[in-house]
CSV table of C-alpha atoms and ligand atoms in Angstrom, one decimal:
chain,number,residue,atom,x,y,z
A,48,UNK,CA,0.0,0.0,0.0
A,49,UNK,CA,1.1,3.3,-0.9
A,50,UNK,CA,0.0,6.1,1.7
A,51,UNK,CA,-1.1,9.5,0.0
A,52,UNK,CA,-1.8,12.7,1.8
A,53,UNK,CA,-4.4,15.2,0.1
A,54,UNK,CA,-5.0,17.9,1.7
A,55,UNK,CA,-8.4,20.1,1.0
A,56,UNK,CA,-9.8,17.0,0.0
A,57,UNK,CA,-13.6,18.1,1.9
A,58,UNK,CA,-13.5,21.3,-0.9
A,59,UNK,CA,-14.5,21.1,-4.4
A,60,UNK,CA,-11.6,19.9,-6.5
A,61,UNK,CA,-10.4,18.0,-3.5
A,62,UNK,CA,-13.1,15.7,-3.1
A,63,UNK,CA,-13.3,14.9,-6.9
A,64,UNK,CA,-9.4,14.0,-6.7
A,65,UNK,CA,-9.9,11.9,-4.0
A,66,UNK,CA,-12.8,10.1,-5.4
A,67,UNK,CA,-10.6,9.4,-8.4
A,68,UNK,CA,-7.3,8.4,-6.7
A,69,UNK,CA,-9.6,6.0,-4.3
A,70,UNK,CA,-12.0,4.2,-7.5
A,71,UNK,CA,-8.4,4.2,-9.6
A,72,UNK,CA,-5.8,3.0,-7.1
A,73,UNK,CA,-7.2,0.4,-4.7
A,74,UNK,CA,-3.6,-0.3,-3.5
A,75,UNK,CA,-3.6,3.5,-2.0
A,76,UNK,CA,-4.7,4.6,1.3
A,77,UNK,CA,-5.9,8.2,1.1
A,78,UNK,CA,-5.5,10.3,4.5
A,79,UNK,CA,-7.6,13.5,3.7
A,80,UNK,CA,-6.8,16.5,5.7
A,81,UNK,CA,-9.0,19.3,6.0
A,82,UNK,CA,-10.1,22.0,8.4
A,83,UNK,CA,-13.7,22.0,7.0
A,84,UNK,CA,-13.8,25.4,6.5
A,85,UNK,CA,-16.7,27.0,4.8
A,86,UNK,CA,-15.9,25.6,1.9
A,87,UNK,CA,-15.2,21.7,3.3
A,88,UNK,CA,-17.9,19.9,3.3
A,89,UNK,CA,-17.9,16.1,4.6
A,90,UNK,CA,-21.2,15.5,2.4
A,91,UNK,CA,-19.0,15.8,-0.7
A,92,UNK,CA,-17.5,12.5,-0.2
A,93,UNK,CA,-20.4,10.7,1.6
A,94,UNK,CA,-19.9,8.4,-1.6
A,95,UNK,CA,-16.9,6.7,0.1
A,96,UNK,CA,-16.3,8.0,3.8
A,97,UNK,CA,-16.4,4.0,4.8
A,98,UNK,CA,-14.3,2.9,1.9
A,99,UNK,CA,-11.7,1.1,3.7
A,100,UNK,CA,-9.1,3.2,1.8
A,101,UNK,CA,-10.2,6.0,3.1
A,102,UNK,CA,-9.2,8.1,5.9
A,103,UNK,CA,-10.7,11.6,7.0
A,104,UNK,CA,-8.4,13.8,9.5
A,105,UNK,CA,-9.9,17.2,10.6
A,106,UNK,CA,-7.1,19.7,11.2
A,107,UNK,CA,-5.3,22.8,10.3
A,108,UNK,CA,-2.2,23.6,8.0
A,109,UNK,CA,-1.2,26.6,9.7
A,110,UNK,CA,-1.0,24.6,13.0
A,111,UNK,CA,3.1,23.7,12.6
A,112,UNK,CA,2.6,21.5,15.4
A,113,UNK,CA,-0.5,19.6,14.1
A,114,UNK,CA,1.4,19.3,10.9
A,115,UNK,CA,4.4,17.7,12.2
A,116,UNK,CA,2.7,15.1,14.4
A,117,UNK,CA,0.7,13.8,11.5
A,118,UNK,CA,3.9,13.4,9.2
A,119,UNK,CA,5.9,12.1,12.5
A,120,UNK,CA,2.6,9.1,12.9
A,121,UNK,CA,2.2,8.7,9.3
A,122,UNK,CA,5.1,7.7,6.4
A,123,UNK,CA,3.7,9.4,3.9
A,124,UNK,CA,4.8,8.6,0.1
A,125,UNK,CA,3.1,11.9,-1.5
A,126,UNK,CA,1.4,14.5,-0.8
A,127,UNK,CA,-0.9,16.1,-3.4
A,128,UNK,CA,-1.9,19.8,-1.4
A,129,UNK,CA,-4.8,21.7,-2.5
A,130,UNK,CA,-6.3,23.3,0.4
A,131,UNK,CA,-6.1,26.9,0.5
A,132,UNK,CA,-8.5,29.7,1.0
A,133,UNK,CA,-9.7,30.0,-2.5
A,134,UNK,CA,-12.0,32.6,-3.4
A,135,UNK,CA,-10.6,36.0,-4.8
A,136,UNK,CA,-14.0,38.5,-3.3
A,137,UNK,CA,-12.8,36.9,0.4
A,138,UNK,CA,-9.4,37.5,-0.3
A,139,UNK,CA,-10.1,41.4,-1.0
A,140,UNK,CA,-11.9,41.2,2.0
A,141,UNK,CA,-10.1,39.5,4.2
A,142,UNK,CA,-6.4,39.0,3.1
A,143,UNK,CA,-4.5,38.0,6.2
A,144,UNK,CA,-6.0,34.9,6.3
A,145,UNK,CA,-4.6,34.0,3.1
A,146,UNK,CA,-1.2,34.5,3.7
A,147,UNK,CA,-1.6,32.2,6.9
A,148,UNK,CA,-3.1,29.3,5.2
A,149,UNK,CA,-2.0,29.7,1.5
A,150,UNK,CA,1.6,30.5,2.4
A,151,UNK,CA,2.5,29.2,5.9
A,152,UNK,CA,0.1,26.2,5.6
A,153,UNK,CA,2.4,25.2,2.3
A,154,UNK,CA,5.8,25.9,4.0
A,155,UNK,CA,4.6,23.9,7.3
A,156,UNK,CA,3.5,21.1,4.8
A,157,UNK,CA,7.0,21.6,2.7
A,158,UNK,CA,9.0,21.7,6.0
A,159,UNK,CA,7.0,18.3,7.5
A,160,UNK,CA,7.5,16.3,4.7
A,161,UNK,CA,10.9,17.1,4.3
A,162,UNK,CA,11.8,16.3,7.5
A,163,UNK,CA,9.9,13.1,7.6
A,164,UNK,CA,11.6,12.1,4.2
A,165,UNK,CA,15.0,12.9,5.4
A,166,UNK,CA,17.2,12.7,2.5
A,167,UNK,CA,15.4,9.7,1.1
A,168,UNK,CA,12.8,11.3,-1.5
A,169,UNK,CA,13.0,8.1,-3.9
A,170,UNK,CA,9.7,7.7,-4.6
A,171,UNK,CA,8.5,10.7,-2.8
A,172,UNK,CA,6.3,13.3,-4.5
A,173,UNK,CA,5.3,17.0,-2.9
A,174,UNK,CA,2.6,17.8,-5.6
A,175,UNK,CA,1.5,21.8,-5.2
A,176,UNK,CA,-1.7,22.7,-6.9
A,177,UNK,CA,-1.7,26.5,-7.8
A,178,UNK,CA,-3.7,28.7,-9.9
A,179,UNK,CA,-3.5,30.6,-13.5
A,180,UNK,CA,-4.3,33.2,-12.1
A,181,UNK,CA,-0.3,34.1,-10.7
A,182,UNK,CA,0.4,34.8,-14.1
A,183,UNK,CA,-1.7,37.8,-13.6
A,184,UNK,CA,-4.3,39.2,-16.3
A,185,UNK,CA,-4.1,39.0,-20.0
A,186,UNK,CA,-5.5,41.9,-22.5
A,187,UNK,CA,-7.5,40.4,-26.2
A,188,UNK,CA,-4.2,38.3,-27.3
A,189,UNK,CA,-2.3,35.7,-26.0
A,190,UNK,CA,-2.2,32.9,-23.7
A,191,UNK,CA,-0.5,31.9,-20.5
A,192,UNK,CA,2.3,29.4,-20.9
A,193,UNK,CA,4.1,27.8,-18.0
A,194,UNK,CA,7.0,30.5,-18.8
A,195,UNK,CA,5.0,33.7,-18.3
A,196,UNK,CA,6.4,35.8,-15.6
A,197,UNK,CA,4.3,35.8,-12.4
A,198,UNK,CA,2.2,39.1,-12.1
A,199,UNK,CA,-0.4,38.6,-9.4
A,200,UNK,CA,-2.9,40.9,-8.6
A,201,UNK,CA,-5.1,40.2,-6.0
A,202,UNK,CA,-3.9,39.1,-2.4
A,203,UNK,CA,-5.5,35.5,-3.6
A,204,UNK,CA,-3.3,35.1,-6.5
A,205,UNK,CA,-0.2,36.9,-4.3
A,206,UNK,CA,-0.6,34.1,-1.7
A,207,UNK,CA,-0.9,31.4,-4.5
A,208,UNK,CA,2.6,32.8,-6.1
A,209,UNK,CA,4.1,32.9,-2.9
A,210,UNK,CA,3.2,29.2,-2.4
A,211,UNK,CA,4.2,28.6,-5.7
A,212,UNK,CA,7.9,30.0,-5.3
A,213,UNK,CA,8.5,28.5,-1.8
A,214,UNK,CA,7.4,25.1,-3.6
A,215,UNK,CA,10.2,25.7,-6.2
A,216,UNK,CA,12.8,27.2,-3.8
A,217,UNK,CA,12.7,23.8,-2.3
A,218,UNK,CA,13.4,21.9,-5.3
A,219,UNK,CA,15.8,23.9,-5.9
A,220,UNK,CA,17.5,24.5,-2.2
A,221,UNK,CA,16.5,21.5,-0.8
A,222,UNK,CA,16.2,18.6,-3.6
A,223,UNK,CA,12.4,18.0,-2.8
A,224,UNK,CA,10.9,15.9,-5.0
A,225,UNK,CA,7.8,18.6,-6.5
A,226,UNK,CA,5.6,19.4,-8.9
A,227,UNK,CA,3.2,22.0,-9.7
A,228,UNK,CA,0.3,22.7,-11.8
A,229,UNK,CA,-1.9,25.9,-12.7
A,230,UNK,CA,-5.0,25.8,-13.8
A,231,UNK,CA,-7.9,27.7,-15.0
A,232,UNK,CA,-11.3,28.4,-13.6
A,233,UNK,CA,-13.0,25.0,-12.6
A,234,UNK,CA,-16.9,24.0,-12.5
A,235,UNK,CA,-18.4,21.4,-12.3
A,236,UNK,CA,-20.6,19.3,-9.1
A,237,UNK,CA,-19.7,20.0,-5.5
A,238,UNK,CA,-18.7,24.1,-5.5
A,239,UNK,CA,-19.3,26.1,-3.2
A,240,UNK,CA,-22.1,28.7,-4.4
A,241,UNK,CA,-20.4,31.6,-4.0
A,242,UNK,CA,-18.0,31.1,-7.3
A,243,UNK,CA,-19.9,32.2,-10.1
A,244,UNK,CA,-21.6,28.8,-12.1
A,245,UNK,CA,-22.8,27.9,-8.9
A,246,UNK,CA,-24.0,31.4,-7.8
A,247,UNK,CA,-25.7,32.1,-10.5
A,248,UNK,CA,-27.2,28.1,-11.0
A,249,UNK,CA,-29.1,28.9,-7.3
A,250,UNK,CA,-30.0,32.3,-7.9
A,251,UNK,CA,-31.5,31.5,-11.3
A,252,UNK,CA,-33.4,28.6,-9.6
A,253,UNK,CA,-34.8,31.1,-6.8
A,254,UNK,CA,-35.7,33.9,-9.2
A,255,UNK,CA,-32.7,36.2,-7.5
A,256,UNK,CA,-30.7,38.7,-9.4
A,257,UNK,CA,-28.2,37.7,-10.6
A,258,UNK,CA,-24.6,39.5,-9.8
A,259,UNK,CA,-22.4,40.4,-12.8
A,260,UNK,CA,-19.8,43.0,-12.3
A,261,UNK,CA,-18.6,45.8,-14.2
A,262,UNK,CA,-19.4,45.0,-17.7
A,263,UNK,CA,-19.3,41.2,-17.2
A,264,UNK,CA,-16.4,41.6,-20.4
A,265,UNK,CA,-13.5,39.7,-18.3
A,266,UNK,CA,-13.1,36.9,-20.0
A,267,UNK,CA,-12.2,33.2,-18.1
A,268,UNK,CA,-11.3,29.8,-19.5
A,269,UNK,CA,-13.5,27.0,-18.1
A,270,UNK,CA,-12.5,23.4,-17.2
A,271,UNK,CA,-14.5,20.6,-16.2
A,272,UNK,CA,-13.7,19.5,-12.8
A,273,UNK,CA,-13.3,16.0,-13.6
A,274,UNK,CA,-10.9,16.9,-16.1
A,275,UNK,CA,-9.0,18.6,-13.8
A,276,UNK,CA,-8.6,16.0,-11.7
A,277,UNK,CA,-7.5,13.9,-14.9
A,278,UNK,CA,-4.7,15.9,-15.1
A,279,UNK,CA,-3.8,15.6,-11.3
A,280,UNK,CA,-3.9,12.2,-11.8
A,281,UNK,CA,-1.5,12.3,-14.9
A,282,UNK,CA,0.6,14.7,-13.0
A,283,UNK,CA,0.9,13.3,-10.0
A,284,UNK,CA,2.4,9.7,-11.7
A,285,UNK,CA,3.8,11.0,-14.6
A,286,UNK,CA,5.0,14.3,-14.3
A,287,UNK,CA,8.9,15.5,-14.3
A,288,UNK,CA,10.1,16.0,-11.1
A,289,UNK,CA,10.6,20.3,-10.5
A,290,UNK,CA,8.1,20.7,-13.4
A,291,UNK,CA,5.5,23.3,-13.9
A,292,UNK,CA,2.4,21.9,-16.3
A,293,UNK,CA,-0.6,24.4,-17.2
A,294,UNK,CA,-4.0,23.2,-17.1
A,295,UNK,CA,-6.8,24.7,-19.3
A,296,UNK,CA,-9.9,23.8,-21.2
A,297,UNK,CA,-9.3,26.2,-24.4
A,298,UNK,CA,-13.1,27.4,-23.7
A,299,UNK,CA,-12.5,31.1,-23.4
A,300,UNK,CA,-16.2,32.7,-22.1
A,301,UNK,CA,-17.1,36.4,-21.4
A,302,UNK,CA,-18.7,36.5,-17.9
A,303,UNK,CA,-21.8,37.7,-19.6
A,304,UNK,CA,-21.7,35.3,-22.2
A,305,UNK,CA,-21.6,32.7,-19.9
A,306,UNK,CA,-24.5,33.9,-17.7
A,307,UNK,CA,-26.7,33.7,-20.5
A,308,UNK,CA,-26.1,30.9,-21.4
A,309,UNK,CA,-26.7,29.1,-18.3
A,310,UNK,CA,-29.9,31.4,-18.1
A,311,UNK,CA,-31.2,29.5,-21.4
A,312,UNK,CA,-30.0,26.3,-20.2
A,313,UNK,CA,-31.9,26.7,-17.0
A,314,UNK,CA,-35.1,27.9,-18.7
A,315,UNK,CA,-35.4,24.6,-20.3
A,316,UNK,CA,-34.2,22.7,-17.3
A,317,UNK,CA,-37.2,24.4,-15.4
A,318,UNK,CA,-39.5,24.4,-18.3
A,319,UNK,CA,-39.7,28.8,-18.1
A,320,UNK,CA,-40.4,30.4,-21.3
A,321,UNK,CA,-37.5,31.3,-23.3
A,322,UNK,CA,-35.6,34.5,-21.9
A,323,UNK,CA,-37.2,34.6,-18.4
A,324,UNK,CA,-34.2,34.0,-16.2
A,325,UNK,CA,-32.3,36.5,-18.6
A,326,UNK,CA,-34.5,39.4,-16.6
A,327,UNK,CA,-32.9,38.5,-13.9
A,328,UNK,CA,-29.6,39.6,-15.0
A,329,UNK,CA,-28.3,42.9,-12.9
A,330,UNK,CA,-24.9,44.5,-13.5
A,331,UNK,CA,-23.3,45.2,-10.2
A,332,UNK,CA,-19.6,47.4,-8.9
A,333,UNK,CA,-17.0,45.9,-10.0
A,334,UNK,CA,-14.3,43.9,-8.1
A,335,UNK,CA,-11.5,45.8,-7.2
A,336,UNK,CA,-8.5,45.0,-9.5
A,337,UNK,CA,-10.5,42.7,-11.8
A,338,UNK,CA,-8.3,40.6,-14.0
A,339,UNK,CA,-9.8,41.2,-17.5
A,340,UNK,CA,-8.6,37.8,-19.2
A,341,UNK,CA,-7.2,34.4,-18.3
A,342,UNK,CA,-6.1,32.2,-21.0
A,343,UNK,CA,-4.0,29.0,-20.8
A,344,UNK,CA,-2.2,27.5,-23.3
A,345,UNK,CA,-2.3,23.9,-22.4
A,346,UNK,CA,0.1,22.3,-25.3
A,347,UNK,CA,2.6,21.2,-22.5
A,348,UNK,CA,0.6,18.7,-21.0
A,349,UNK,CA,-0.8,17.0,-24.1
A,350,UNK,CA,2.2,16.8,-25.9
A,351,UNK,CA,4.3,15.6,-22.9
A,352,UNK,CA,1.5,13.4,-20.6
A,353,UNK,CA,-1.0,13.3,-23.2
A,354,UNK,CA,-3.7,14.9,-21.3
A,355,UNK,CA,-6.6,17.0,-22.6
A,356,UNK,CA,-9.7,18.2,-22.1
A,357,UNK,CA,-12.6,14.7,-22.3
A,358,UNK,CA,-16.1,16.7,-22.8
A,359,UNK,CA,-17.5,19.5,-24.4
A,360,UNK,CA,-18.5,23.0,-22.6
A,361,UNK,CA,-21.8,22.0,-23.2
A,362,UNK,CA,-21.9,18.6,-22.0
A,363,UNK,CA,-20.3,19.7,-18.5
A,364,UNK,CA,-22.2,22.7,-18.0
A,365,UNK,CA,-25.2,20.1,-19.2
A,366,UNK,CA,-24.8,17.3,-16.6
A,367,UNK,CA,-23.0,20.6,-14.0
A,368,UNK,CA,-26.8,22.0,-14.1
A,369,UNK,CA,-28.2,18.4,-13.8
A,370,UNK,CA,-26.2,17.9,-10.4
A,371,UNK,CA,-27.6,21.0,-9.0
A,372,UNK,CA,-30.9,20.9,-9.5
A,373,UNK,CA,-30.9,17.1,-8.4
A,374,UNK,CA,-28.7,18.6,-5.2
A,375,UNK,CA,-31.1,21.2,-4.2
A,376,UNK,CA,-30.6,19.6,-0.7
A,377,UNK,CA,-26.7,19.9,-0.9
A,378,UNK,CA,-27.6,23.3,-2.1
A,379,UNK,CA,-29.6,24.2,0.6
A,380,UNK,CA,-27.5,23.1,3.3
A,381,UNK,CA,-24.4,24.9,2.2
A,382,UNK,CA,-26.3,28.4,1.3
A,383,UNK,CA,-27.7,28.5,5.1
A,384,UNK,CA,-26.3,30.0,8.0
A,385,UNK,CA,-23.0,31.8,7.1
A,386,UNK,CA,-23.8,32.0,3.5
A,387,UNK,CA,-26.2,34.7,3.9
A,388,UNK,CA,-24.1,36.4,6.4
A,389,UNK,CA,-21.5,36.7,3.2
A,390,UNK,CA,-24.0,37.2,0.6
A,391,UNK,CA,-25.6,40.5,2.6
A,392,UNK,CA,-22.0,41.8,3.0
A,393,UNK,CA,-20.7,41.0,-0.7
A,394,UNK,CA,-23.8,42.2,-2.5
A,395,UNK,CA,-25.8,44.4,0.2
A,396,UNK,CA,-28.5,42.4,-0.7
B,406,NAD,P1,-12.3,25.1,-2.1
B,406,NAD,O1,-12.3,26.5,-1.4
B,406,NAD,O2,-13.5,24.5,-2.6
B,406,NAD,O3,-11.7,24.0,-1.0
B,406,NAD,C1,-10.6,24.3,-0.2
B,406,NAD,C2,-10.5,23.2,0.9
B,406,NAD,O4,-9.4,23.5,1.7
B,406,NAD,C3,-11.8,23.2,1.8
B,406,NAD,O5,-12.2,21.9,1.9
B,406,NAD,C4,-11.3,23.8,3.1
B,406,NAD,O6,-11.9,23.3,4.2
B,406,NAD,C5,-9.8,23.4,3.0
B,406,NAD,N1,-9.0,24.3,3.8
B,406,NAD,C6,-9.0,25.7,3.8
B,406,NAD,N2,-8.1,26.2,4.7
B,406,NAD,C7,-7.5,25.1,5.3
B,406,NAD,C8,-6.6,25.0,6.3
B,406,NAD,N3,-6.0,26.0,6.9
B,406,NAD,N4,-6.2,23.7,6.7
B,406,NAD,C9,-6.7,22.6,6.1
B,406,NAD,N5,-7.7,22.7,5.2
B,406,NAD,C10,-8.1,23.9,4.8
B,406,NAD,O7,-11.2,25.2,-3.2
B,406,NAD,P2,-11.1,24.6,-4.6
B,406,NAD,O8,-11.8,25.4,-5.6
B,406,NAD,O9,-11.4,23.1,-4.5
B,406,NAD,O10,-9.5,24.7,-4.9
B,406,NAD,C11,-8.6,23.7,-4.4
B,406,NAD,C12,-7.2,24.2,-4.9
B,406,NAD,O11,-7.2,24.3,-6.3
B,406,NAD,C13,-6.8,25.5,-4.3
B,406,NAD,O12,-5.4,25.4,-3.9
B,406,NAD,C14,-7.0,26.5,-5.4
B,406,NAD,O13,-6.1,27.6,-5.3
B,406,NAD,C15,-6.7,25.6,-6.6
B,406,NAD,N6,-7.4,26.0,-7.9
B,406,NAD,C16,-8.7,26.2,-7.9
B,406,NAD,C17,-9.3,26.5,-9.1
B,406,NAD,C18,-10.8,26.7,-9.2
B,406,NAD,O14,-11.3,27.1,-10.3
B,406,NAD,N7,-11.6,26.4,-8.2
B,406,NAD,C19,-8.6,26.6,-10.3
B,406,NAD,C20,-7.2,26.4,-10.2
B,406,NAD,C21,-6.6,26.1,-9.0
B,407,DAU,O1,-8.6,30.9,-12.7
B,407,DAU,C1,-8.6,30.0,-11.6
B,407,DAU,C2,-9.3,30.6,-10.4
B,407,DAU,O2,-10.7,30.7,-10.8
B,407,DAU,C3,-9.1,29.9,-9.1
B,407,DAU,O3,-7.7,30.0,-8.8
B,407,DAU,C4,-10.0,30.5,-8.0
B,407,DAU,O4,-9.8,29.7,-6.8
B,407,DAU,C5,-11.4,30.5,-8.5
B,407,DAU,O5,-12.2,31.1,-7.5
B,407,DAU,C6,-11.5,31.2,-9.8
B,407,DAU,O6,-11.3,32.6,-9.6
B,407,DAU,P1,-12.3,33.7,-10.4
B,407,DAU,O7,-12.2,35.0,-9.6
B,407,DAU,O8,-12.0,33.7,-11.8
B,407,DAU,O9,-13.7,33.0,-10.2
B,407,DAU,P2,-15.1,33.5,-9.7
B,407,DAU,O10,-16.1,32.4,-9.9
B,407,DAU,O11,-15.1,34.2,-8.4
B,407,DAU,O12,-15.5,34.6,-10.8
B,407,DAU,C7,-15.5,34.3,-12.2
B,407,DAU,C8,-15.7,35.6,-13.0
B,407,DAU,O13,-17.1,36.0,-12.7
B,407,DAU,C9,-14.8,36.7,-12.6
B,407,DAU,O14,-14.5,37.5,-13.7
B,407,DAU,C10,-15.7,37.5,-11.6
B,407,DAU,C11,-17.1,37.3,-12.2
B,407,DAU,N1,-18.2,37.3,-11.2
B,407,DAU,C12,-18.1,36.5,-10.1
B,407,DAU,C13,-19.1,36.4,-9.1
B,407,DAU,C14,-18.9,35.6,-7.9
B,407,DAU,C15,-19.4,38.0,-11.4
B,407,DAU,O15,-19.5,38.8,-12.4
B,407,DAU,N2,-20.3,38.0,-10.4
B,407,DAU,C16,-20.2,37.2,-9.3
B,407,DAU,O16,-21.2,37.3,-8.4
């Protein structure tokens, strides 16, 4: 048995990673950590929480000490880290707290897992997963490659590119066996409603307006979550060691775009005549520092590990919709209590 540590692994792209690792690997034993933040959610793995491969551990990264004792009790042979404080509007609000888990929750991690390897990393794999949005915002042309200069712009996509250097710096200073991938904006089952598919999905389905900012012209490039955690997957056994891989699902949509779109798609979900839930639309102050464009170029990874995108826009957005309305009780359980403490501050509603 190999033992794998994934931290975040109660969050959105978390869960579906560790779903995957556990269906594909049954000679793995996955110890999730996670502090069950608002965005950790036990029910998004109810699927397996008594698969015998499966192990849940509630705790914090920043904790040094908590950190250390779980490396000292466990031999780990990887660790694949994705929890982080991860949405940009609480970031602006709030960015102190993403400096102490984004950065010193990744150096605690680096710093237990490099003790507890000692100098024998044969085998070993530190597996950071980080963002495109370091690489800071693009105007009408071009893409991000893994080369691009990091420009980040909001203290969610600072604390990401600090992560991301100290992750390097030990490759570099320390021989530790990483790896790190960047990827664009994920949707799919299982996020937390206050990203903007999700957001919009429940309001739409409770006749609420629906939030775009500015001009809704800032442009993102939308992966499934599944084929996100593909890619992980490929990474994480295939991937060069002190390698950088993009992630991106070359579907470029404006914000506004997008919103329609999901507004037709939940008309006929719903059975509402054509163009109702567009009413709904309401144009709201922008975000502070709002990236215009984020656009991967994801020709690394498919020409070196073969990975690419496995369904169409349509087809995810198709079955993403599906979940949520099927969910409405998932739905309903995350959206009460602090939710509309955050929605009344974000959008004075
Ligand atoms: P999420 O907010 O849904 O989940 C984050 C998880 O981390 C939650 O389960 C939370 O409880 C846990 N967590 C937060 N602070 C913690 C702490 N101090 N100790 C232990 N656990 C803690 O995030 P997500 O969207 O699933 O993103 C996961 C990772 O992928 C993040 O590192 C994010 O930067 C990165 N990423 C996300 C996207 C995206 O579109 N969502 C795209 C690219 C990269
Ligand atoms: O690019 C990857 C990143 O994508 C991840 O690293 C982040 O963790 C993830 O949150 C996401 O960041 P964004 O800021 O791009 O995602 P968000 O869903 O918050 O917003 C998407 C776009 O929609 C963005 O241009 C802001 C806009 N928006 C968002 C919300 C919540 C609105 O117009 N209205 C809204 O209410």
């Amino acid at each position: 048995m190999k033992k794998i540590l994934i931290t975040g692994g109660a969050g959105f792209i978390g869960s579906h990673v560790v779903r995957l690792f556990l269906a594909k690997y049954p000679n793995y034993e996955i110890v999730n950590l996670d502090k069950l933040t608002y965005a950790g959610n036990l029910e998004n793995l109810k699927d397996v929480e008594n698969n015998p491969n499966y192990r849940f551990v509630k705790g914090d990264i920043v904790d040094e000490g908590f950190v250390n004792e779980l490396f000292n009790s466990n031999q780990f042979d990887g660790v694949v880290h994705l929890a982080a404080e991860s949405h940009v509007d609480r970031s602006i609000s709030n960015p102190t707290e993403f400096i102490k888990t984004n950065v010193m929750g990744t150096i605690n991690l680096l710093n237990a897992a490099r003790s507890s390897w000692g100098d024998d990393f044969d085998n070993k794999v530190f597996y950071h997963i980080s963002t495109d949005e370091v690489y800071g915002s693009l105007g009408k042309e071009g893409f991000f490659v893994e080369e691009t200069p990091y420009d980040p712009r909001s203290p969610y996509s600072s604390s990401k590119a600090s992560s991301d250097h100290l992750v390097r710096a030990y490759f570099h200073t320390y021989g530790m066996p990483v790896k790190i991938s960047n990827c664009s904006n994920n949707y799919g089952s299982h996020q937390f409603p206050e990203k903007l598919i999700p957001l919009m999905i429940n309001n739409i389905q409770h006749n609420k307006p629906l939030p775009v900012y500015g001009e809704g012209l800032n442009i993102r490039d939308w992966l499934w979550v599944e084929d996100h955690a593909r890619a992980i997957d490929v990474i994480y056994h295939s991937g060069e060691l002190g390698e950088t891989y993009n992630i991106g699902g070359n579907n470029e949509w404006t914000n506004i775009d997008l919103v329609k779109l999901l507004c037709k798609t939940m008309d006929n979900k719903l059975g509402r005549n054509e163009g109702e839930s567009e009413k709904l639309i309401t144009y709201v102050t922008d975000r502070a520092g709002h990236d215009m464009r984020y656009a991967i170029d994801a020709s690394k990874i498919k020409r070196e590990l073969g990975w690419e995108p496995s369904i169409t826009f349509e087809e995810g957005l198709d079955n993403t919709v599906g979940w949520y309305l099927k969910n409405s009780d998932w739905l309903n359980n995350v959206t009460s209590g602090d939710y509309q403490n955050y929605y009344k501050k974000q959008y004075q509603d």
